Amino acid sequence: MNVLELSEQEIVRRQSLEELKKLGINPYPAAEYPTNAYSEDIRAEFKEDEKREVCIAGRMMSRRIMGKASFAELQDSKGRIQVYITRDDICPGEDKTMYNDVFKRLLDIGDFIGIKGFVFMTKTGEISVHAQELTLLSKSLKPLPIVKYKDGVAYDKFEDPELRYRQRYVDLIVNDGVKDIFMKRSKVIKTMRDVFDEAGYTEVETPILQSIAGGASARPFITHFNALDTQMYMRIATELYLKRLIVGGFEGVFEIGKNFRNEGMDRTHNPEFTCMELYVQYKDYKWMMEFTEKLLERICTEVNGKPEVEIDGKTISFKAPYRRLPILEAIKEKTGYDLSGKNEEEIREICKKLDMEIDDTMGKGKLIDEMFGEFCEGTYIQPTFITDYPVEMSPLTKLHREDSSLTERFELMVNGKELANAYSELNDPIDQEERFKEQMRLADKGDDEAMIIDQDFLRALQYGMPPTSGIGIGIDRLVMLMTGQSAIQEVLFFPQMRPEKKMPKSSVAEWKALGVAEEWVPVFNKAGYNLISDIANVNPQKLQQDVCGVNKKFKLGYENPKVDDFAAWIESAKNKE
């Protein structure tokens, strides 16, 4: 890497790296370091009358040098602990290099070190480790943003969301509580698996690359499969493959995995998201509501120690049972309009009266969905089952046993957003084929989220699928709720981001066209002149001072151009404007 691309601190760290190598110290040793304790456990298990020998390792997060004795703070995977280091303890012989040179000068905040020593309590009552041996385990070449704490208040926080999400590794190191969110995410998924395992259901894996993007109404990502010379889709749902397995004889199957929808990004949507889908034979949507209540109550209790959680200043209770409300009743409750028995044109007229933005591509189901989304969805804070959706909204759902214009479907709303979607699954292959054809009619009208007919799925249904209930739960949104987060990016290690903006720079060829030698282009850039237009109105003496100052500071050894050269380059830059 060109030295001019580095900050001053990065240059100093690389110089320290070279000094360490000259001392015969490998800054990146390969051998196992035999740790036997963690910071959190050391504090929890401390006994004042017992001299416990420990071997710990972690990242050095602070250092206070006080002559022959110093303190450092070590951060491991469970927390932080203070380390007491004295010159004569880690350098018992005549050679004091490890303390005087390595620890005091050549180590930096962010380096990984190993400490062998014993646990003790300082005079101020802090449980610490008294070091008897220090080992460098990994040299850090970039400086960390240092978050300072005083009286429990954080200062100089690393809190820019753009940086935090792009550099999650830094976010996890320096910001308290971030790692805890992801530990809770792990517990959410583990608890879910435990519940399904106890019920006897089988975890399976289905294709991510699919020839037909089915199982949901969404715009897919498209790719090309070179070996088969065919267009493929990233899956938008796992539903149709999982139901094939129910046809094949499984009692219950579930999959926790990634889905991909080529749609917008905001605080509650990410194009790549994790979803759980579960299908159980001989069950219906009423059974699934009760099962879901018990599942979420248990997850919340396991993660938070109680069935309630605080989010956005509200207390949300996952304790069963939850309210059940038919969708048309919900719309009537919020808008005053009863859509029961209304056809597409009548509903379109109601939408216009409500000043909704609609278009001709929207069929009856889409219009109802838009109406619910605009006037109802955001109002349900406590867990609420919205049930009995019109048939036009649910192409994979069994008709309602009491009203054939409706289906046996529910969506679970929590904190104003959909968390789960469930059906009594449609297992009539003739009815299913007609529903698919209706979806194709919508596609012909311009609805790019309409489903494509999956002929193989229809063939599977013709072999017979038992009565089945299925549910999909968005894992990312569930974790948001269980951890009290209002942005989906907070619960994804690496959320999708727009490409990083780069500082615009004139090309080497453009600088050379002015007469500037190629090796001097990075020097101009380091001096702050990235575009040739940047020098057009600069005094030649100042430009010479700035650019040649970089040459001197970084000891590049180039022969400095004369002020007349700079004047000529400035004149050429003016002519380019």
Coordinates of C-alpha atoms in Angstrom, one line a residue, residues 29-512:
P29 CA 2.0 -15.9 15.6
A30 CA 0.3 -19.1 14.4
A31 CA 0.5 -21.3 17.5
E32 CA -2.5 -21.9 19.8
Y33 CA -2.7 -19.6 22.8
P34 CA -4.1 -21.8 25.6
T35 CA -6.7 -19.5 27.3
N36 CA -8.5 -21.0 30.3
A37 CA -10.6 -18.1 31.6
Y38 CA -12.9 -15.2 30.5
S39 CA -13.3 -11.7 32.0
E40 CA -16.9 -12.3 33.1
D41 CA -16.2 -15.7 34.7
I42 CA -13.1 -14.4 36.5
R43 CA -15.2 -11.7 38.3
A44 CA -18.1 -14.1 39.0
E45 CA -15.8 -16.8 40.4
F46 CA -13.4 -14.6 42.4
K47 CA -12.4 -15.8 45.9
E48 CA -10.2 -13.4 47.8
D49 CA -8.4 -16.2 49.7
E50 CA -7.5 -18.1 46.6
K51 CA -4.6 -17.3 44.2
R52 CA -6.1 -18.4 40.9
E53 CA -3.7 -18.8 38.0
V54 CA -5.3 -17.8 34.6
C55 CA -4.4 -17.4 31.0
I56 CA -6.5 -14.9 29.2
A57 CA -6.4 -13.2 25.8
G58 CA -8.2 -10.3 24.1
R59 CA -7.9 -6.8 22.6
M60 CA -6.1 -4.1 24.6
M61 CA -8.7 -1.3 24.9
S62 CA -6.8 1.1 27.2
R63 CA -3.4 1.6 28.8
R64 CA -2.2 3.7 31.7
I65 CA 1.6 3.8 32.0
M66 CA 3.0 4.7 35.4
G67 CA 6.8 4.2 35.3
K68 CA 7.6 0.6 36.1
A69 CA 4.0 -0.4 36.6
S70 CA 1.0 0.0 34.3
F71 CA -2.6 -0.9 33.9
A72 CA -4.3 -2.1 30.7
E73 CA -7.9 -3.0 30.0
L74 CA -8.4 -6.3 28.1
Q75 CA -11.6 -7.0 26.1
D76 CA -12.4 -10.6 25.4
S77 CA -15.5 -12.3 23.9
K78 CA -17.4 -11.9 27.2
G79 CA -16.5 -8.4 28.4
R80 CA -13.5 -6.4 29.8
I81 CA -11.1 -6.9 32.7
Q82 CA -8.2 -4.9 34.1
V83 CA -4.7 -6.2 33.8
Y84 CA -1.8 -5.0 36.1
I85 CA 1.6 -5.1 34.4
T86 CA 4.9 -4.4 36.1
R87 CA 8.3 -4.3 34.4
D88 CA 10.0 -6.8 36.6
D89 CA 7.2 -9.4 36.5
I90 CA 7.1 -9.7 32.8
C91 CA 10.8 -9.1 32.4
P92 CA 12.3 -11.1 35.4
G93 CA 15.8 -11.1 33.9
E94 CA 18.2 -8.3 32.8
D95 CA 16.5 -7.7 29.5
K96 CA 13.6 -5.3 30.0
T97 CA 12.7 -5.0 26.3
M98 CA 9.3 -6.6 26.6
Y99 CA 8.1 -3.8 29.0
N100 CA 10.2 -0.8 28.1
D101 CA 10.0 -1.2 24.3
V102 CA 7.2 -3.6 23.4
F103 CA 4.5 -2.8 26.0
K104 CA 5.2 0.9 26.4
R105 CA 6.1 1.9 22.8
L106 CA 5.2 -0.7 20.2
L107 CA 1.9 -1.9 21.4
D108 CA -1.2 0.1 20.5
I109 CA -4.9 0.2 21.5
G110 CA -6.6 -2.5 19.5
D111 CA -3.7 -5.0 19.6
F112 CA -4.5 -8.6 20.7
I113 CA -2.4 -9.7 23.6
G114 CA -2.2 -12.8 25.8
I115 CA -1.7 -12.6 29.6
K116 CA -0.6 -15.3 32.0
G117 CA -0.9 -14.4 35.6
F118 CA -3.1 -14.6 38.7
V119 CA -6.3 -13.0 39.8
F120 CA -6.3 -10.4 42.6
M121 CA -8.2 -7.4 43.9
T122 CA -6.7 -3.9 43.8
K123 CA -6.8 -1.5 46.7
T124 CA -9.7 0.3 45.0
G125 CA -11.7 -3.0 45.0
E126 CA -11.4 -3.9 41.3
I127 CA -10.9 -7.5 40.4
S128 CA -7.9 -7.7 38.1
V129 CA -5.2 -10.0 36.6
H130 CA -1.6 -9.5 37.7
A131 CA 0.4 -10.3 34.6
Q132 CA 3.5 -12.5 34.8
E133 CA 3.8 -13.1 31.1
L134 CA 2.7 -11.0 28.1
T135 CA 2.5 -12.2 24.5
L136 CA 1.6 -10.2 21.4
L137 CA -1.0 -12.2 19.4
S138 CA -2.0 -9.8 16.6
K139 CA -0.9 -6.3 15.7
S140 CA -3.7 -3.8 14.8
L141 CA -2.8 -1.5 11.9
K142 CA -5.8 0.8 12.0
P143 CA -6.7 2.9 15.1
L144 CA -10.0 2.3 16.8
P145 CA -12.4 5.1 17.5
I146 CA -12.1 5.3 21.3
V147 CA -15.4 5.6 23.2
K148 CA -14.8 7.2 26.6
Y149 CA -17.0 6.6 29.6
K150 CA -17.4 8.8 32.7
D151 CA -20.0 8.1 35.4
G152 CA -21.7 5.7 33.0
V153 CA -22.0 8.3 30.2
A154 CA -20.3 7.6 26.8
Y155 CA -18.4 10.3 25.1
D156 CA -16.9 10.4 21.5
K157 CA -19.3 7.7 20.5
F158 CA -18.9 5.8 17.2
E159 CA -22.6 6.4 16.3
D160 CA -22.8 7.4 12.7
P161 CA -25.2 4.7 11.3
E162 CA -23.5 4.8 7.9
L163 CA -20.2 3.9 9.4
R164 CA -21.6 1.5 12.0
Y165 CA -23.4 -0.6 9.4
R166 CA -20.5 -0.6 6.9
Q167 CA -17.9 -1.4 9.6
R168 CA -19.9 -3.6 11.9
Y169 CA -16.7 -5.2 13.1
V170 CA -15.7 -1.8 14.6
D171 CA -19.2 -1.2 15.9
L172 CA -19.1 -4.5 17.8
I173 CA -15.7 -3.7 19.3
V174 CA -16.4 -0.2 20.6
N175 CA -20.1 0.1 21.2
D176 CA -21.6 -1.5 24.3
G177 CA -24.8 -3.4 23.8
V178 CA -24.4 -4.1 20.1
K179 CA -23.0 -7.6 20.6
D180 CA -25.8 -8.3 23.0
I181 CA -28.4 -7.7 20.3
F182 CA -26.9 -10.4 18.2
M183 CA -26.5 -12.8 21.1
K184 CA -30.3 -12.3 21.6
R185 CA -30.9 -12.9 17.9
S186 CA -29.1 -16.2 18.3
K187 CA -31.3 -17.1 21.3
V188 CA -34.4 -16.2 19.4
I189 CA -33.5 -18.7 16.6
K190 CA -32.3 -21.4 19.1
T191 CA -35.5 -21.2 21.1
M192 CA -37.6 -21.4 17.9
R193 CA -35.7 -24.5 16.9
D194 CA -36.2 -26.0 20.4
V195 CA -39.9 -25.6 20.2
F196 CA -40.1 -27.2 16.8
D197 CA -37.8 -30.1 17.8
E198 CA -39.9 -30.8 20.9
A199 CA -43.0 -30.9 18.6
G200 CA -41.2 -33.5 16.4
Y201 CA -40.9 -31.3 13.3
T202 CA -38.0 -31.7 10.9
E203 CA -35.7 -28.9 9.8
V204 CA -35.0 -29.1 6.1
E205 CA -33.2 -27.1 3.3
T206 CA -34.8 -26.2 0.0
P207 CA -33.3 -24.5 -3.1
I208 CA -32.3 -20.8 -3.1
L209 CA -31.9 -20.7 -6.9
Q210 CA -35.3 -21.5 -8.4
S211 CA -36.6 -21.7 -11.9
I212 CA -39.9 -20.1 -10.8
A213 CA -40.1 -17.4 -8.1
G214 CA -43.1 -18.7 -6.2
G215 CA -44.7 -18.8 -2.8
A216 CA -45.3 -15.1 -2.4
S217 CA -46.2 -11.9 -4.3
A218 CA -42.9 -10.1 -4.7
R219 CA -40.4 -8.9 -7.4
P220 CA -37.5 -11.4 -7.6
F221 CA -33.8 -11.0 -8.2
I222 CA -32.9 -12.6 -11.5
T223 CA -29.6 -14.3 -12.4
H224 CA -28.3 -16.6 -15.2
F225 CA -27.3 -20.2 -14.6
N226 CA -24.5 -20.7 -17.1
A227 CA -24.3 -24.5 -16.9
L228 CA -27.9 -24.9 -17.9
D229 CA -28.0 -21.7 -20.0
T230 CA -31.3 -20.7 -18.3
Q231 CA -32.7 -17.8 -16.3
M232 CA -33.0 -18.4 -12.6
Y233 CA -34.5 -16.5 -9.6
M234 CA -33.3 -16.0 -6.1
R235 CA -36.1 -17.4 -4.0
I236 CA -38.7 -15.1 -2.6
A237 CA -40.2 -17.8 -0.3
T238 CA -39.7 -21.4 0.7
E239 CA -43.4 -22.3 0.7
L240 CA -43.9 -24.3 -2.5
Y241 CA -40.9 -26.6 -1.8
L242 CA -41.9 -27.2 1.8
K243 CA -45.4 -28.2 0.8
R244 CA -44.0 -30.6 -1.7
L245 CA -42.4 -32.3 1.4
I246 CA -45.7 -32.5 3.1
V247 CA -47.0 -34.2 0.0
G248 CA -44.0 -36.6 0.3
G249 CA -45.1 -37.7 3.8
F250 CA -43.4 -35.5 6.4
E251 CA -45.6 -34.6 9.4
G252 CA -44.1 -31.2 9.9
V253 CA -41.2 -29.4 8.2
F254 CA -39.6 -26.0 8.8
E255 CA -36.8 -24.0 7.3
I256 CA -35.0 -21.0 8.6
G257 CA -33.1 -19.3 5.8
K258 CA -32.6 -16.4 3.5
N259 CA -35.2 -15.0 1.1
F260 CA -34.6 -12.3 -1.5
R261 CA -37.0 -9.7 -2.8
N262 CA -35.9 -7.1 -5.3
E263 CA -37.7 -4.2 -3.6
G264 CA -37.0 -1.1 -1.6
M265 CA -34.9 -0.6 1.6
D266 CA -36.1 1.3 4.6
R267 CA -36.0 1.0 8.4
T268 CA -38.1 -2.2 8.3
H269 CA -37.2 -3.8 5.0
N270 CA -34.0 -5.3 3.7
P271 CA -33.9 -7.0 0.2
E272 CA -32.1 -10.0 1.8
F273 CA -33.9 -11.2 4.9
T274 CA -34.3 -14.3 7.1
C275 CA -37.6 -16.0 7.3
M276 CA -38.9 -19.1 9.1
E277 CA -41.6 -21.2 7.4
L278 CA -43.3 -24.1 9.1
Y279 CA -45.9 -26.6 7.6
V280 CA -47.8 -29.2 9.7
Q281 CA -50.2 -31.7 8.3
Y282 CA -53.7 -32.2 9.6
K283 CA -53.8 -28.7 11.2
D284 CA -55.6 -25.5 10.3
Y285 CA -55.1 -21.7 10.8
K286 CA -57.0 -21.7 14.1
W287 CA -54.6 -24.3 15.5
M288 CA -51.7 -22.2 14.1
M289 CA -52.8 -19.1 15.9
E290 CA -52.6 -20.9 19.3
F291 CA -49.3 -22.5 18.4
T292 CA -47.9 -19.1 17.4
E293 CA -49.0 -17.5 20.6
K294 CA -47.2 -20.1 22.7
L295 CA -44.1 -19.9 20.5
L296 CA -43.7 -16.1 20.8
E297 CA -44.5 -16.0 24.5
R298 CA -41.8 -18.6 25.1
I299 CA -39.2 -16.8 22.8
C300 CA -39.8 -13.5 24.6
T301 CA -39.5 -15.1 28.0
E302 CA -36.3 -16.9 27.0
V303 CA -34.7 -13.8 25.5
N304 CA -35.9 -11.1 28.1
G305 CA -36.8 -13.1 31.2
K306 CA -40.4 -12.1 30.9
P307 CA -43.2 -12.1 28.2
E308 CA -43.1 -8.3 27.7
V309 CA -40.6 -6.1 25.9
E310 CA -40.0 -2.3 25.7
I311 CA -39.9 -0.8 22.3
D312 CA -40.4 2.8 21.1
G313 CA -41.4 3.8 24.6
K314 CA -44.2 1.2 24.6
T315 CA -44.6 -2.1 26.5
I316 CA -45.6 -4.9 24.2
S317 CA -46.9 -8.1 25.8
F318 CA -46.5 -11.5 24.0
K319 CA -48.5 -13.3 26.7
A320 CA -51.3 -15.4 25.1
P321 CA -54.0 -15.0 23.9
Y322 CA -53.9 -12.3 21.2
R323 CA -56.8 -10.4 19.7
R324 CA -58.4 -11.9 16.6
L325 CA -59.9 -9.5 14.0
P326 CA -61.2 -10.2 10.5
I327 CA -59.6 -7.9 7.9
L328 CA -62.8 -6.4 6.5
E329 CA -63.9 -5.6 10.0
A330 CA -60.6 -3.9 10.7
I331 CA -61.0 -1.8 7.5
K332 CA -64.6 -0.9 8.5
E333 CA -63.4 0.0 12.0
K334 CA -60.7 2.4 10.7
T335 CA -62.4 3.9 7.6
G336 CA -66.1 3.4 8.1
Y337 CA -66.5 1.6 4.8
D338 CA -67.8 -2.0 4.7
L339 CA -66.2 -3.9 1.8
S340 CA -68.1 -7.1 2.3
G341 CA -69.7 -8.1 -1.0
K342 CA -68.1 -5.2 -2.9
N343 CA -66.6 -5.9 -6.4
E344 CA -63.4 -4.4 -7.7
E345 CA -64.9 -1.3 -9.2
E346 CA -66.9 -0.5 -6.1
I347 CA -63.7 -0.9 -4.0
R348 CA -61.8 1.3 -6.4
E349 CA -64.4 4.1 -6.0
I350 CA -64.0 3.8 -2.2
C351 CA -60.3 4.1 -2.5
K352 CA -60.7 7.3 -4.6
K353 CA -63.0 8.7 -1.9
L354 CA -60.3 8.0 0.6
D355 CA -57.8 9.9 -1.6
M356 CA -55.6 6.8 -2.0
E357 CA -52.9 6.6 -4.6
I358 CA -54.0 3.6 -6.8
D359 CA -53.6 2.6 -10.4
D360 CA -55.2 0.4 -13.0
T361 CA -52.8 -2.5 -12.5
M362 CA -54.3 -3.1 -9.0
G363 CA -56.9 -5.8 -8.7
K364 CA -59.4 -6.3 -5.9
G365 CA -56.9 -8.0 -3.6
K366 CA -54.3 -5.4 -4.1
L367 CA -56.7 -2.5 -3.5
I368 CA -57.9 -4.1 -0.2
D369 CA -54.2 -4.7 0.8
E370 CA -53.4 -1.0 0.1
M371 CA -56.4 0.1 2.1
F372 CA -55.4 -2.0 5.1
G373 CA -51.8 -0.9 4.9
E374 CA -52.7 2.8 4.8
F375 CA -55.4 3.0 7.4
C376 CA -55.1 -0.1 9.7
E377 CA -51.7 -1.8 9.8
G378 CA -49.8 0.8 11.8
T379 CA -52.4 1.0 14.5
Y380 CA -52.0 -2.5 15.9
I381 CA -49.3 -2.2 18.6
Q382 CA -50.1 -5.2 20.8
P383 CA -50.0 -8.6 19.0
T384 CA -53.2 -8.9 16.9
F385 CA -54.3 -11.6 14.5
I386 CA -55.9 -10.1 11.3
T387 CA -57.9 -12.9 9.9
D388 CA -60.2 -14.1 7.0
Y389 CA -58.7 -12.4 4.0
P390 CA -60.6 -12.1 0.7
V391 CA -59.8 -14.8 -1.8
E392 CA -58.3 -12.3 -4.2
M393 CA -55.5 -11.6 -1.6
S394 CA -54.6 -15.2 -0.9
P395 CA -53.8 -17.3 -4.0
L396 CA -52.3 -20.2 -1.9
T397 CA -55.0 -20.3 0.9
K398 CA -57.9 -22.6 1.4
L399 CA -61.4 -21.1 1.1
H400 CA -63.1 -20.2 4.3
R401 CA -65.3 -23.0 5.6
E402 CA -68.2 -20.6 6.2
D403 CA -67.8 -17.9 3.5
S404 CA -66.3 -18.8 0.1
S405 CA -65.5 -15.2 -0.7
L406 CA -62.9 -15.3 2.1
T407 CA -59.9 -17.5 2.9
E408 CA -58.6 -19.1 6.1
R409 CA -55.6 -16.9 6.6
F410 CA -54.2 -14.6 9.3
E411 CA -51.4 -12.1 9.5
L412 CA -50.0 -11.2 12.9
M413 CA -49.5 -7.5 13.5
V414 CA -47.2 -6.3 16.2
N415 CA -46.0 -2.7 16.8
G416 CA -47.7 -1.6 13.6
K417 CA -46.0 -4.1 11.3
E418 CA -46.7 -7.6 9.9
L419 CA -44.7 -10.2 11.8
A420 CA -46.2 -13.5 10.6
N421 CA -48.5 -14.8 7.7
A422 CA -50.3 -18.1 8.0
Y423 CA -52.9 -20.2 6.2
S424 CA -55.0 -23.2 6.2
E425 CA -53.1 -24.3 3.1
L426 CA -54.9 -24.8 -0.2
N427 CA -54.7 -28.5 -1.2
D428 CA -57.3 -28.6 -4.0
P429 CA -55.2 -28.8 -7.2
I430 CA -58.1 -27.6 -9.4
D431 CA -58.8 -24.6 -7.2
Q432 CA -55.1 -23.9 -7.0
E433 CA -54.7 -23.9 -10.8
E434 CA -57.5 -21.4 -11.1
R435 CA -55.9 -19.1 -8.5
F436 CA -52.6 -19.2 -10.4
K437 CA -54.4 -18.3 -13.6
E438 CA -56.0 -15.3 -11.9
Q439 CA -52.5 -14.3 -10.8
M440 CA -51.3 -14.5 -14.4
R441 CA -54.2 -12.2 -15.5
L442 CA -53.0 -9.7 -12.9
A443 CA -49.5 -10.0 -14.3
D444 CA -50.9 -9.3 -17.8
K445 CA -52.4 -6.1 -16.4
G446 CA -48.9 -5.0 -15.3
D447 CA -48.7 -6.3 -11.7
D448 CA -45.0 -7.3 -11.5
E449 CA -45.5 -8.9 -8.1
A450 CA -48.1 -11.5 -9.3
M451 CA -47.2 -15.1 -9.0
I452 CA -46.1 -17.3 -11.9
I453 CA -47.8 -20.7 -12.4
D454 CA -45.7 -23.5 -11.0
Q455 CA -46.7 -26.6 -12.9
D456 CA -44.6 -28.9 -10.9
F457 CA -46.2 -27.7 -7.7
L458 CA -49.6 -28.3 -9.2
R459 CA -48.5 -31.8 -10.2
A460 CA -47.4 -32.5 -6.6
L461 CA -50.8 -31.4 -5.3
Q462 CA -52.5 -33.8 -7.7
Y463 CA -50.8 -36.7 -5.9
G464 CA -52.7 -35.4 -2.8
M465 CA -51.6 -33.1 0.1
P466 CA -53.3 -33.7 3.5
P467 CA -55.0 -30.8 5.3
T468 CA -52.1 -28.6 6.3
S469 CA -51.4 -25.3 8.1
G470 CA -48.4 -23.2 7.3
I471 CA -46.8 -20.0 8.7
G472 CA -44.0 -17.7 7.8
I473 CA -42.4 -15.5 10.4
G474 CA -39.9 -12.8 9.6
I475 CA -36.9 -13.5 11.8
D476 CA -35.4 -10.0 11.4
R477 CA -38.6 -8.3 12.5
L478 CA -39.0 -10.7 15.3
V479 CA -35.5 -9.9 16.6
M480 CA -36.3 -6.2 16.3
L481 CA -39.3 -6.7 18.6
M482 CA -37.5 -8.9 21.1
T483 CA -34.5 -6.5 21.4
G484 CA -36.5 -3.3 21.3
Q485 CA -35.0 -2.0 18.0
S486 CA -36.8 0.2 15.6
A487 CA -34.5 -0.2 12.6
I488 CA -33.9 -3.5 10.8
Q489 CA -30.3 -2.6 10.2
E490 CA -29.6 -2.8 14.0
V491 CA -30.4 -6.6 13.9
L492 CA -28.5 -7.5 10.7
F493 CA -24.8 -7.9 11.0
F494 CA -24.2 -6.6 7.5
P495 CA -27.3 -4.9 6.1
Q496 CA -27.4 -3.9 2.4
M497 CA -25.9 -0.5 1.8
R498 CA -25.5 1.8 -1.1
P499 CA -22.0 1.8 -2.7
E500 CA -19.5 3.9 -0.7
K501 CA -19.1 7.3 -2.1
K502 CA -15.5 7.9 -3.2
M503 CA -13.7 11.3 -3.3
P504 CA -13.7 12.3 -7.0
K505 CA -10.2 12.5 -8.4
S506 CA -8.7 13.4 -11.7
S507 CA -7.0 10.5 -13.4
V508 CA -3.3 10.1 -13.7
A509 CA -3.6 10.8 -17.4
E510 CA -5.3 14.1 -16.7
W511 CA -2.5 15.2 -14.4
K512 CA 0.2 14.0 -16.8

